[in-house]
Coordinates of C-alpha atoms in Angstrom, one line a residue:
Chain A
M211 CA -200.3 26.5 53.9
N212 CA -202.5 23.2 54.9
A213 CA -200.0 22.6 57.8
L214 CA -200.6 26.0 59.0
K215 CA -204.2 25.0 58.9
R216 CA -203.6 21.9 61.0
H217 CA -200.2 22.7 63.4
W218 CA -201.6 26.4 64.0
W219 CA -202.0 25.5 68.0
L220 CA -198.4 24.5 67.7
I221 CA -198.2 28.4 67.4
L222 CA -200.8 28.5 70.8
L223 CA -198.3 26.8 72.7
A224 CA -195.2 28.8 71.7
V225 CA -196.6 31.3 72.7
I226 CA -198.0 30.5 76.2
V227 CA -194.3 29.3 76.4
V228 CA -192.3 32.5 75.7
Y229 CA -195.6 34.7 76.7
P230 CA -194.3 35.7 80.4
L231 CA -190.5 35.8 79.1
I232 CA -191.7 38.8 77.0
G233 CA -190.5 42.3 78.6
E234 CA -191.2 43.2 82.4
S235 CA -191.6 39.3 84.2
S236 CA -195.0 40.3 87.1
P237 CA -196.3 38.6 89.7
Y238 CA -199.1 39.7 88.9
K239 CA -198.2 39.3 85.1
S240 CA -198.3 36.1 85.8
G241 CA -201.0 35.5 88.6
L242 CA -203.4 36.9 85.8
L243 CA -202.8 34.3 83.6
I244 CA -202.9 31.5 86.4
F245 CA -206.1 32.2 87.0
A246 CA -207.2 32.2 83.2
G247 CA -205.4 29.2 82.9
I248 CA -207.3 27.6 86.3
Y249 CA -210.6 29.1 84.4
I250 CA -209.8 27.0 80.8
I251 CA -209.7 23.8 83.5
L252 CA -212.6 24.6 84.2
A253 CA -214.6 26.1 81.3
V254 CA -212.7 23.1 78.9
G255 CA -214.5 20.3 81.6
L256 CA -218.1 21.8 81.9
D257 CA -217.3 22.1 77.8
L258 CA -217.7 18.1 77.7
L259 CA -221.2 18.2 80.0
M260 CA -222.9 20.7 78.3
G261 CA -221.2 21.5 74.9
Y262 CA -220.6 18.0 74.1
T263 CA -223.9 16.0 75.6
G264 CA -226.4 18.5 75.8
Q265 CA -226.5 18.6 79.8
I266 CA -227.2 21.7 81.6
S267 CA -225.4 22.3 84.6
V268 CA -225.7 25.8 86.4
G269 CA -223.8 24.0 89.4
H270 CA -220.1 23.4 87.8
A271 CA -218.7 25.6 90.8
A272 CA -219.7 22.8 93.0
F273 CA -217.2 20.1 92.2
F274 CA -214.2 23.7 92.2
A275 CA -215.6 24.1 96.1
V276 CA -214.6 20.4 96.0
G277 CA -211.2 20.1 95.2
A278 CA -210.1 23.1 97.1
Y279 CA -211.8 22.9 100.4
T280 CA -210.2 18.8 99.8
S281 CA -206.6 20.0 98.8
G282 CA -207.1 23.6 101.7
I283 CA -208.0 21.1 104.7
L284 CA -206.1 18.2 104.0
T285 CA -203.4 20.3 103.5
A286 CA -203.1 23.4 105.5
K287 CA -204.7 20.7 108.8
Y288 CA -203.4 17.5 108.1
G289 CA -200.1 17.4 106.5
F290 CA -200.4 15.6 103.5
S291 CA -198.2 17.0 100.0
P292 CA -200.5 19.0 97.8
A293 CA -200.0 16.1 95.4
A294 CA -201.3 13.3 97.4
A295 CA -204.1 15.7 97.9
M296 CA -204.8 16.8 94.4
G297 CA -205.8 12.8 94.5
V298 CA -207.6 12.7 97.0
G299 CA -209.9 15.5 95.4
I300 CA -210.3 14.1 92.4
V301 CA -211.7 10.5 94.1
F302 CA -213.5 12.6 96.2
S303 CA -214.7 14.6 93.0
A304 CA -215.6 11.7 91.0
T305 CA -217.2 9.4 93.5
L306 CA -218.9 12.5 94.5
A307 CA -220.6 12.5 90.7
F308 CA -220.7 9.2 90.1
L309 CA -223.3 9.0 93.0
T310 CA -225.4 12.2 92.4
G311 CA -225.2 12.0 88.3
R312 CA -227.4 9.1 87.4
P313 CA -230.5 10.5 89.7
V314 CA -229.7 14.0 88.9
L315 CA -229.1 13.6 85.1
A316 CA -232.2 11.6 84.3
L317 CA -233.4 15.9 84.6
K318 CA -234.7 17.7 82.2
E319 CA -234.2 21.3 81.0
Y320 CA -235.5 23.9 83.6
Y321 CA -235.2 20.9 86.6
L322 CA -231.7 19.9 85.4
A323 CA -230.7 23.6 85.5
M324 CA -231.8 23.9 89.2
A325 CA -231.1 20.9 90.9
T326 CA -227.3 21.4 89.8
L327 CA -228.1 25.3 91.4
A328 CA -229.5 23.6 94.4
F329 CA -227.0 21.3 94.5
N330 CA -224.0 23.8 94.1
E331 CA -225.9 26.0 97.3
I332 CA -225.8 22.4 99.4
V333 CA -222.3 22.4 98.7
I334 CA -221.9 25.4 99.7
T335 CA -224.5 25.7 102.7
L336 CA -222.3 22.6 104.2
I337 CA -219.0 24.4 103.8
I338 CA -220.4 27.9 105.7
G339 CA -222.0 25.1 108.4
F340 CA -218.6 23.2 108.9
E341 CA -216.9 25.7 110.4
G342 CA -214.5 24.2 112.6
L343 CA -213.1 22.1 109.7
T344 CA -213.1 24.8 106.5
G345 CA -213.3 27.8 108.4
G346 CA -216.7 28.7 108.0
A347 CA -217.9 32.2 106.1
S348 CA -214.3 33.4 107.1
G349 CA -212.5 30.8 105.0
L350 CA -209.6 29.0 105.3
R351 CA -206.4 30.0 105.6
D352 CA -202.7 28.9 105.9
I353 CA -203.3 26.7 102.5
P354 CA -198.8 25.8 101.6
P355 CA -198.4 26.3 98.0
F356 CA -197.8 23.6 95.5
T357 CA -194.7 21.0 96.0
I358 CA -193.7 18.9 93.0
F359 CA -190.9 15.9 94.0
G360 CA -189.8 18.1 96.6
F361 CA -189.9 21.1 94.7
S362 CA -191.7 23.9 96.2
L363 CA -193.5 26.1 93.5
L364 CA -193.9 29.4 94.7
D365 CA -192.3 31.7 92.2
H366 CA -195.2 32.8 89.9
L367 CA -193.6 32.1 86.7
H368 CA -192.9 28.1 88.0
Y369 CA -196.7 27.9 88.7
Y370 CA -197.8 29.7 85.8
Y371 CA -195.8 26.9 83.8
F372 CA -197.2 24.2 85.8
V373 CA -200.8 25.0 85.2
W374 CA -200.6 26.0 81.9
A375 CA -198.4 22.6 81.6
V376 CA -202.2 20.9 83.0
V377 CA -204.3 23.5 80.7
V378 CA -202.4 21.9 77.9
L379 CA -202.8 18.7 78.9
V380 CA -206.8 18.6 79.9
I381 CA -207.4 20.4 76.5
A382 CA -205.5 17.4 74.5
S383 CA -207.6 15.2 76.5
S384 CA -210.7 16.8 76.3
I385 CA -209.9 16.2 71.8
A386 CA -208.6 12.8 72.4
V387 CA -211.9 12.3 74.7
V388 CA -214.6 13.9 72.2
R389 CA -212.7 12.4 68.7
S390 CA -213.2 8.8 70.7
P391 CA -216.8 6.7 70.1
F392 CA -217.5 7.3 74.1
G393 CA -217.1 11.2 72.7
R394 CA -219.4 10.3 69.9
A395 CA -222.1 8.6 72.4
L396 CA -222.0 11.9 74.2
V397 CA -222.6 14.1 70.6
A398 CA -225.4 11.3 70.3
I399 CA -227.1 11.3 73.1
H400 CA -227.7 15.4 72.7
S401 CA -228.6 15.5 69.4
D402 CA -231.6 13.0 70.1
E403 CA -231.1 11.2 73.7
E404 CA -234.2 8.4 72.1
A405 CA -232.1 7.9 68.7
A406 CA -229.3 7.2 70.2
R407 CA -230.9 4.7 73.0
S408 CA -232.7 2.6 70.0
F409 CA -229.0 2.1 69.0
G410 CA -228.3 0.4 72.2
V411 CA -226.2 3.8 74.2
D412 CA -226.4 3.2 77.3
C413 CA -227.1 6.8 78.0
A414 CA -227.5 6.8 81.7
K415 CA -224.2 5.4 81.8
Y416 CA -222.1 8.0 79.4
K417 CA -224.1 11.1 81.2
T418 CA -223.3 9.7 84.1
R419 CA -219.6 9.8 83.4
A420 CA -219.2 12.7 81.2
Y421 CA -219.8 14.4 83.9
M422 CA -218.1 12.6 86.0
L423 CA -214.9 13.7 84.0
A424 CA -216.2 16.9 83.7
A425 CA -216.0 17.0 88.0
V426 CA -212.2 15.8 88.2
Y427 CA -210.8 18.8 85.6
A428 CA -212.7 20.7 87.9
S429 CA -211.6 19.5 91.1
I430 CA -208.2 19.5 89.9
A431 CA -209.0 23.5 88.7
G432 CA -209.3 24.2 92.9
S433 CA -206.5 22.9 94.3
L434 CA -204.4 24.8 91.4
F435 CA -206.3 27.6 92.6
A436 CA -206.2 26.8 96.4
H437 CA -202.2 26.3 96.6
Y438 CA -202.1 29.4 94.8
M439 CA -204.4 30.9 96.6
G440 CA -203.3 30.2 100.3
F441 CA -206.6 31.0 101.2
I442 CA -210.4 30.4 100.1
A443 CA -213.7 31.5 101.1
P444 CA -217.3 29.6 100.3
D445 CA -218.2 33.4 97.4
D446 CA -215.3 32.2 95.6
F447 CA -217.3 29.0 94.2
G448 CA -221.4 30.7 94.7
I449 CA -224.2 29.8 92.2
L450 CA -222.3 33.1 90.6
T451 CA -219.3 31.0 90.0
S452 CA -221.3 28.9 88.2
I453 CA -223.4 31.4 86.0
N454 CA -220.0 32.7 84.7
L455 CA -218.3 29.7 83.5
L456 CA -221.7 29.3 81.9
V457 CA -221.1 33.4 80.2
M458 CA -217.1 31.6 79.3
L459 CA -219.1 28.6 77.2
F460 CA -220.8 30.5 75.3
L461 CA -219.1 33.5 74.9
G462 CA -216.3 31.7 73.7
G463 CA -218.6 29.4 71.4
V464 CA -219.6 26.3 73.1
G465 CA -219.3 22.6 72.2
T466 CA -215.6 23.4 70.3
I467 CA -213.4 23.1 73.8
F468 CA -211.0 25.7 72.0
G469 CA -213.8 28.0 72.3
P470 CA -214.6 27.9 76.2
A471 CA -211.4 28.3 76.5
L472 CA -211.0 31.3 74.4
G473 CA -213.6 32.8 76.3
A474 CA -212.3 32.1 79.9
L475 CA -209.0 33.3 78.7
F476 CA -211.3 36.9 77.7
L477 CA -213.7 37.3 80.6
K478 CA -210.9 36.4 83.0
L479 CA -208.5 38.7 81.5
L480 CA -211.5 42.0 80.4
P481 CA -211.6 42.3 84.2
E482 CA -207.7 43.9 84.0
I483 CA -208.7 46.6 80.6
T484 CA -211.1 47.8 82.3
Y485 CA -210.3 48.1 86.0
A486 CA -211.7 50.9 86.3
L487 CA -215.3 50.0 85.3
Q488 CA -215.5 47.1 88.1
D489 CA -219.0 48.3 88.6
Y490 CA -219.8 48.1 85.2
E491 CA -218.7 43.8 86.0
L492 CA -221.4 42.3 85.4
L493 CA -223.8 44.7 83.5
I494 CA -220.5 44.3 80.6
N495 CA -221.0 40.5 81.2
G496 CA -224.2 40.4 81.2
I497 CA -224.6 42.1 77.9
I498 CA -221.9 40.3 76.1
L499 CA -223.5 37.5 77.5
I500 CA -227.0 38.5 75.3
V501 CA -225.5 40.3 72.4
V502 CA -223.3 36.3 71.5
L503 CA -226.2 34.6 72.0
V504 CA -228.4 37.0 70.2
F505 CA -225.9 38.0 67.4
F506 CA -223.1 34.9 67.5
P507 CA -224.3 31.8 68.4
K508 CA -221.3 30.2 67.9
G509 CA -219.1 32.0 70.2
L510 CA -216.2 33.8 69.6
F511 CA -214.5 30.3 68.0
G512 CA -216.8 30.2 65.1
I513 CA -215.7 34.1 64.3
F514 CA -212.2 33.2 64.4
T515 CA -212.2 29.6 62.0
A516 CA -214.0 31.7 60.0
L517 CA -212.1 34.3 59.9
R518 CA -209.4 31.8 59.7
N519 CA -210.5 29.6 56.7
K520 CA -211.3 33.3 54.7
I521 CA -207.5 34.5 55.5
I522 CA -205.2 30.7 54.7
P523 CA -206.4 29.8 51.9
R524 CA -206.0 33.6 50.6
M525 CA -201.9 33.2 52.0
G526 CA -201.5 29.8 49.7
R527 CA -202.0 31.6 46.8
Chain B
M245 CA -241.5 33.4 126.3
S246 CA -242.4 30.4 126.5
D247 CA -242.5 27.3 124.6
I248 CA -245.9 28.0 122.4
S249 CA -245.3 31.8 121.8
Y250 CA -241.5 30.8 119.9
L251 CA -243.7 27.8 117.1
I252 CA -246.3 31.0 117.2
Q253 CA -243.3 33.5 116.6
F254 CA -242.3 30.6 113.6
L255 CA -245.5 30.4 112.1
F256 CA -245.9 34.4 111.6
S257 CA -242.0 33.8 109.8
G258 CA -242.9 31.1 108.0
I259 CA -246.4 32.4 106.3
T260 CA -244.3 35.6 105.6
V261 CA -241.5 34.3 103.5
G262 CA -244.1 31.4 102.4
S263 CA -247.0 34.3 100.4
V264 CA -243.7 35.8 99.1
Y265 CA -242.3 32.4 97.5
A266 CA -246.0 31.7 96.8
L267 CA -246.2 35.3 94.8
I268 CA -242.4 35.0 93.2
A269 CA -244.0 31.1 92.2
V270 CA -247.2 32.4 90.6
S271 CA -245.1 34.4 88.4
L272 CA -243.3 32.0 87.5
V273 CA -246.1 29.6 86.6
I274 CA -248.2 32.9 84.6
V275 CA -245.1 33.3 82.0
Y276 CA -244.3 29.4 82.2
K277 CA -248.1 28.2 81.4
V278 CA -247.8 30.5 78.0
S279 CA -244.3 30.8 76.8
Q280 CA -243.2 27.7 78.5
L281 CA -240.0 29.1 79.8
I282 CA -239.3 30.0 83.2
C283 CA -237.4 32.5 83.2
F284 CA -234.2 32.7 85.7
A285 CA -234.3 36.9 86.3
Q286 CA -237.7 36.4 87.5
G287 CA -235.8 37.5 91.4
E288 CA -234.5 40.5 89.8
F289 CA -238.1 41.9 89.3
F290 CA -238.0 40.9 93.2
V291 CA -235.1 43.3 93.6
F292 CA -236.1 45.9 91.1
G293 CA -240.3 45.9 92.7
A294 CA -238.0 46.7 96.3
L295 CA -235.7 49.1 95.7
T296 CA -237.3 51.3 92.8
M297 CA -240.5 51.7 95.3
T298 CA -237.5 52.7 98.6
T299 CA -236.5 55.4 96.0
L300 CA -239.1 56.5 95.2
V301 CA -241.3 56.4 98.6
S302 CA -236.9 58.3 100.0
K303 CA -238.0 60.9 97.2
G304 CA -241.1 61.8 99.2
V305 CA -243.5 60.5 97.1
P306 CA -246.8 59.2 99.0
V307 CA -246.9 55.4 99.8
P308 CA -249.8 54.4 97.8
L309 CA -248.7 55.7 94.5
A310 CA -244.8 54.6 94.5
F311 CA -246.5 51.2 95.5
F312 CA -248.6 51.8 91.5
L313 CA -246.1 53.3 90.1
S314 CA -243.3 50.4 90.6
I315 CA -245.5 48.0 89.7
I316 CA -246.1 50.0 86.2
I317 CA -242.2 50.3 86.1
A318 CA -241.3 46.5 86.6
M319 CA -244.7 45.7 84.1
V320 CA -242.6 48.0 81.5
L321 CA -239.6 46.5 82.2
G322 CA -240.6 42.9 81.5
A323 CA -242.5 43.3 79.0
L324 CA -240.1 45.0 76.7
I325 CA -237.6 42.4 77.9
Q326 CA -240.0 39.6 76.1
Q327 CA -240.1 41.9 73.3
V328 CA -236.4 42.5 72.2
L329 CA -234.7 40.2 74.3
I330 CA -237.0 37.0 74.4
R331 CA -239.1 36.8 71.0
P332 CA -235.9 36.9 68.8
M333 CA -234.8 33.6 70.1
K334 CA -238.3 31.7 69.4
N335 CA -235.8 28.6 67.6
A336 CA -233.4 28.7 70.1
S337 CA -233.1 25.5 72.2
V338 CA -234.7 24.9 75.6
G339 CA -230.5 25.1 76.9
A340 CA -230.6 28.3 74.8
L341 CA -232.9 29.9 76.7
I342 CA -232.2 29.0 80.0
V343 CA -228.5 31.1 79.5
M344 CA -230.6 34.2 77.6
T345 CA -232.3 34.3 80.4
I346 CA -229.6 34.1 83.2
A347 CA -227.9 36.5 80.6
I348 CA -230.5 38.8 81.7
S349 CA -230.1 37.9 84.8
L350 CA -226.9 38.8 85.4
A351 CA -227.4 42.4 82.7
L352 CA -230.3 43.9 85.5
R353 CA -228.3 42.7 88.6
G354 CA -225.7 44.8 86.9
L355 CA -228.0 47.3 86.6
A356 CA -229.1 47.1 90.4
L357 CA -225.8 47.7 90.8
L358 CA -225.0 50.8 88.9
I359 CA -228.1 52.7 90.5
W360 CA -228.2 51.0 94.1
G361 CA -225.2 50.5 94.7
R362 CA -223.9 48.1 97.1
E363 CA -225.6 49.2 100.2
S364 CA -228.7 47.7 101.3
H365 CA -232.0 49.4 100.9
I366 CA -234.8 49.3 103.7
L367 CA -238.4 50.5 103.1
P368 CA -239.7 52.2 105.7
P369 CA -243.4 49.9 106.5
F370 CA -246.4 50.9 104.7
S371 CA -248.5 51.7 107.9
R372 CA -247.2 52.4 111.3
G373 CA -248.8 50.7 114.7
E374 CA -247.1 49.2 117.6
P375 CA -247.0 45.6 117.0
I376 CA -249.9 42.9 118.4
Q377 CA -248.7 40.9 120.5
I378 CA -250.9 36.9 120.4
L379 CA -249.7 34.8 123.0
G380 CA -246.1 36.7 124.0
A381 CA -245.7 36.6 120.2
A382 CA -244.7 39.7 118.1
L383 CA -247.1 40.1 115.0
Q384 CA -245.9 43.3 113.3
I385 CA -248.8 45.6 110.9
Q386 CA -246.3 44.6 107.8
I387 CA -247.5 40.7 107.9
L388 CA -250.8 41.7 108.0
W389 CA -250.2 43.6 104.8
I390 CA -248.1 40.7 103.0
V391 CA -250.6 38.2 103.9
G392 CA -253.3 40.5 102.5
I393 CA -251.8 41.7 99.7
T394 CA -251.0 37.9 98.5
A395 CA -254.3 36.8 98.9
V396 CA -255.6 40.2 96.9
V397 CA -253.7 39.2 93.6
L398 CA -253.8 35.4 93.7
F399 CA -258.0 36.6 93.5
L400 CA -257.4 38.6 91.1
I401 CA -255.2 36.0 89.0
W402 CA -258.3 33.7 89.7
F403 CA -260.7 35.9 88.5
F404 CA -258.6 36.8 85.7
F405 CA -258.2 33.2 84.6
E406 CA -261.8 32.6 85.1
K407 CA -263.8 35.0 84.7
T408 CA -262.1 37.4 82.0
P409 CA -262.5 36.8 77.8
A410 CA -258.4 37.7 78.2
G411 CA -257.3 34.9 81.3
I412 CA -259.5 32.2 79.2
A413 CA -257.4 33.7 75.9
M414 CA -254.2 33.2 78.1
R415 CA -255.4 29.9 79.1
A416 CA -256.4 28.5 75.8
C417 CA -252.8 29.7 74.3
A418 CA -250.6 27.9 77.4
E419 CA -253.1 24.4 76.1
N420 CA -252.9 25.1 72.1
P421 CA -251.2 28.3 71.0
Y422 CA -251.4 26.9 67.4
G423 CA -255.2 26.1 67.6
A424 CA -255.2 29.4 69.9
S425 CA -254.0 31.4 67.6
L426 CA -256.4 30.2 64.8
M427 CA -258.8 31.3 66.8
G428 CA -258.0 34.8 66.4
I429 CA -256.3 35.2 69.9
N430 CA -252.8 37.2 69.1
T431 CA -250.6 34.9 71.0
Q432 CA -247.8 37.3 70.9
K433 CA -249.6 39.8 72.6
T434 CA -250.8 37.8 74.9
T435 CA -247.3 36.1 75.6
L436 CA -246.0 39.6 76.2
F437 CA -249.2 40.1 78.9
A438 CA -248.0 37.7 80.9
W439 CA -244.8 38.7 81.4
A440 CA -245.6 41.9 83.1
W441 CA -247.7 40.4 84.9
G442 CA -245.4 37.6 85.6
S443 CA -242.6 41.0 86.7
G444 CA -245.8 42.9 88.2
I445 CA -246.1 40.1 90.1
G446 CA -242.2 39.3 90.8
A447 CA -241.8 43.2 92.2
L448 CA -244.6 43.0 94.5
A449 CA -243.4 40.0 95.9
G450 CA -240.0 42.1 96.9
M451 CA -242.2 45.4 97.8
A452 CA -244.2 43.8 100.6
V453 CA -241.8 42.2 101.8
A454 CA -239.2 45.4 101.7
P455 CA -240.4 46.6 105.6
L456 CA -239.4 43.7 106.8
L457 CA -235.6 43.2 105.4
F458 CA -232.7 44.8 103.9
V459 CA -232.3 44.1 99.5
Q460 CA -229.4 45.3 97.9
Y461 CA -228.4 44.6 93.9
T462 CA -227.5 39.8 94.8
S463 CA -231.3 39.7 96.7
G464 CA -233.1 38.2 93.6
I465 CA -231.6 34.7 93.9
M466 CA -232.9 33.2 96.1
P467 CA -236.1 34.2 96.2
M468 CA -235.9 33.1 92.5
V469 CA -234.6 29.5 94.0
K470 CA -237.5 29.0 96.6
G471 CA -239.7 30.7 94.4
F472 CA -239.0 27.7 91.6
I473 CA -238.6 25.3 94.1
A474 CA -242.6 26.2 95.3
M475 CA -243.7 25.6 91.7
S476 CA -241.2 22.5 91.1
I477 CA -243.4 21.0 93.8
G478 CA -247.2 22.1 93.2
G479 CA -246.8 20.8 89.9
L480 CA -245.3 23.2 86.8
G481 CA -247.7 25.0 85.7
S482 CA -250.5 24.4 89.0
I483 CA -251.2 28.3 90.3
V484 CA -252.9 26.7 93.6
G485 CA -250.2 24.1 93.7
S486 CA -247.4 26.1 93.9
V487 CA -249.1 28.9 96.5
I488 CA -249.6 25.7 98.6
A489 CA -246.6 24.5 98.1
G490 CA -244.4 28.4 98.7
L491 CA -246.9 28.9 102.0
L492 CA -245.1 25.0 102.9
L493 CA -242.2 26.0 102.0
G494 CA -241.9 29.0 104.3
L495 CA -242.9 27.4 106.8
V496 CA -239.9 24.3 106.4
E497 CA -238.1 26.7 106.4
S498 CA -239.4 29.1 109.4
Y499 CA -238.9 26.4 111.6
T500 CA -235.8 24.3 110.4
I501 CA -234.3 27.5 111.4
G502 CA -236.1 28.2 114.7
L503 CA -235.8 24.2 116.2
I504 CA -233.0 23.2 113.5
S505 CA -230.4 25.2 113.1
S506 CA -230.0 28.3 111.1
K507 CA -226.7 26.3 109.3
F508 CA -228.3 23.6 107.8
S509 CA -231.8 25.3 106.9
D510 CA -230.9 26.2 102.8
T511 CA -229.4 22.3 102.8
I512 CA -232.7 20.8 103.9
V513 CA -234.2 23.1 101.8
F514 CA -232.1 22.7 98.7
G515 CA -231.9 18.9 100.1
L516 CA -235.8 18.4 99.9
L517 CA -235.8 20.3 96.2
I518 CA -233.6 17.9 94.8
A519 CA -235.9 14.9 96.1
V520 CA -239.0 16.8 94.7
L521 CA -237.9 16.6 91.5
V522 CA -236.2 12.8 91.4
L523 CA -238.7 11.3 93.3
R524 CA -242.4 13.3 92.0
P525 CA -240.8 15.1 89.2
N526 CA -244.5 16.5 88.2
G527 CA -244.7 17.6 91.2
L528 CA -246.4 16.9 94.6
F529 CA -250.1 18.1 93.5
S530 CA -250.4 17.1 90.5
R531 CA -252.5 14.3 89.8
S532 CA -250.3 12.7 86.9

């Protein structure tokens, strides 16, 4: 049964592959899961910054916007291929994170939270302001679907597999990062920056790198979003989106990689279960977050591991 | 309109929004001073104040009564939140507390959506009267109300903190909670008071401007952020600094919108915030 404990993620992988094929496959169903996948990429990236490095960000949607708009503008207006545009977006986001990382991440707590929130707002106001390039408040249209090797991913099911392949890659690479010396340095910074510094950890450098990595994941998510939607508007990337990401992180269990993924999946599918309760969504999200913070500081993932540790040993007997 | 009348018009609107930012900054400072916590839900009290009063007035409640009722409702709400949600998190990290106040703001926004819907609401002015013409610029009577209310509130706060035993106790709690509790000051009660005050002043800011702008359930984010900007420019925990910074911020914003562009005014204001945070983390007016 130890094998089950160690390889439970294989079951998860199988579920991802098989699930859309069960029953009637509808564009609606795969569409939902595509959105969930995109948000998982965002949440897992942000978890590296918040959960592992301990740096709060209330502006992560800014990099989501940078990826989406770079992809959108380059493909819709300048004839770039989507893959190339995604690459440019990644470089652009990483550069932006590199340039802003050091001064912003030198701030702490409330200041950091506000600075990142202001950064998010600046990106949005620039998008709205440069109307000629971005379409302004009314949004950017006619973004072509994603193509790889000349093969167009028009079909929802194809795009589902593509997005979830990226999700698996992002989660796998995040786990690799967390287990590397770099990841351990991040955890050290989280627990005590002074102590980490006294052990020779260059905190500013490592924090900036974590920020850049999170930005790159967000940018990829942005590109995937833009090519799936075909139309993007500033509202998709505002402070509320950043705050929703925080809800996903804390709901799932901050600092656990799988937790935020679980949180993102749950929150993206929840409104569909409670579709009639549309106006209650904000209130429900707020209450969920409050309840999690007060009663389940480890989030859904904490509950999940506790159950797993209780059930699996019994099955072995 | 001549050039000068434009400049004066921008001055009026700058002072109007500046007063609002100053009030919200002060409400943040009061909570921060006593509990070392910045409440991201402060903008929601702005919305609740404005919308509660709008509803009461539309139901025929006389304006002065509606005014006091709305403040009291906001104060009770703030005290309740402190008691039920913030107090149990005494030992939580700052990160978790920040997320907690964000969660509270989400829940309150959701509640406002359920109560008042998605539409915008506007309050009738506190008193009738034609705008006063000054050098070709129009000064609405409500602006006088806003400035007057701000001045009275600031005087009361000064009086409270400097002259009353409760205010001095509150300052003691801010300086050294442990020492204050040894002196027999009930820190929990003081914190509760600070939250009630902070929420009341936040609500007041919303009520004062509600006759000039349309308020809806999402209107809380920007005042909160601008109030925080004023607070950081003024130096954390400084009431005087926050008030000056709030007014300055309102003027900068108004003149940027008027003279440069309305498109990029927020870009400039938020850029200013990041610049101040990075260059003078203790605020422009702090002594250290």
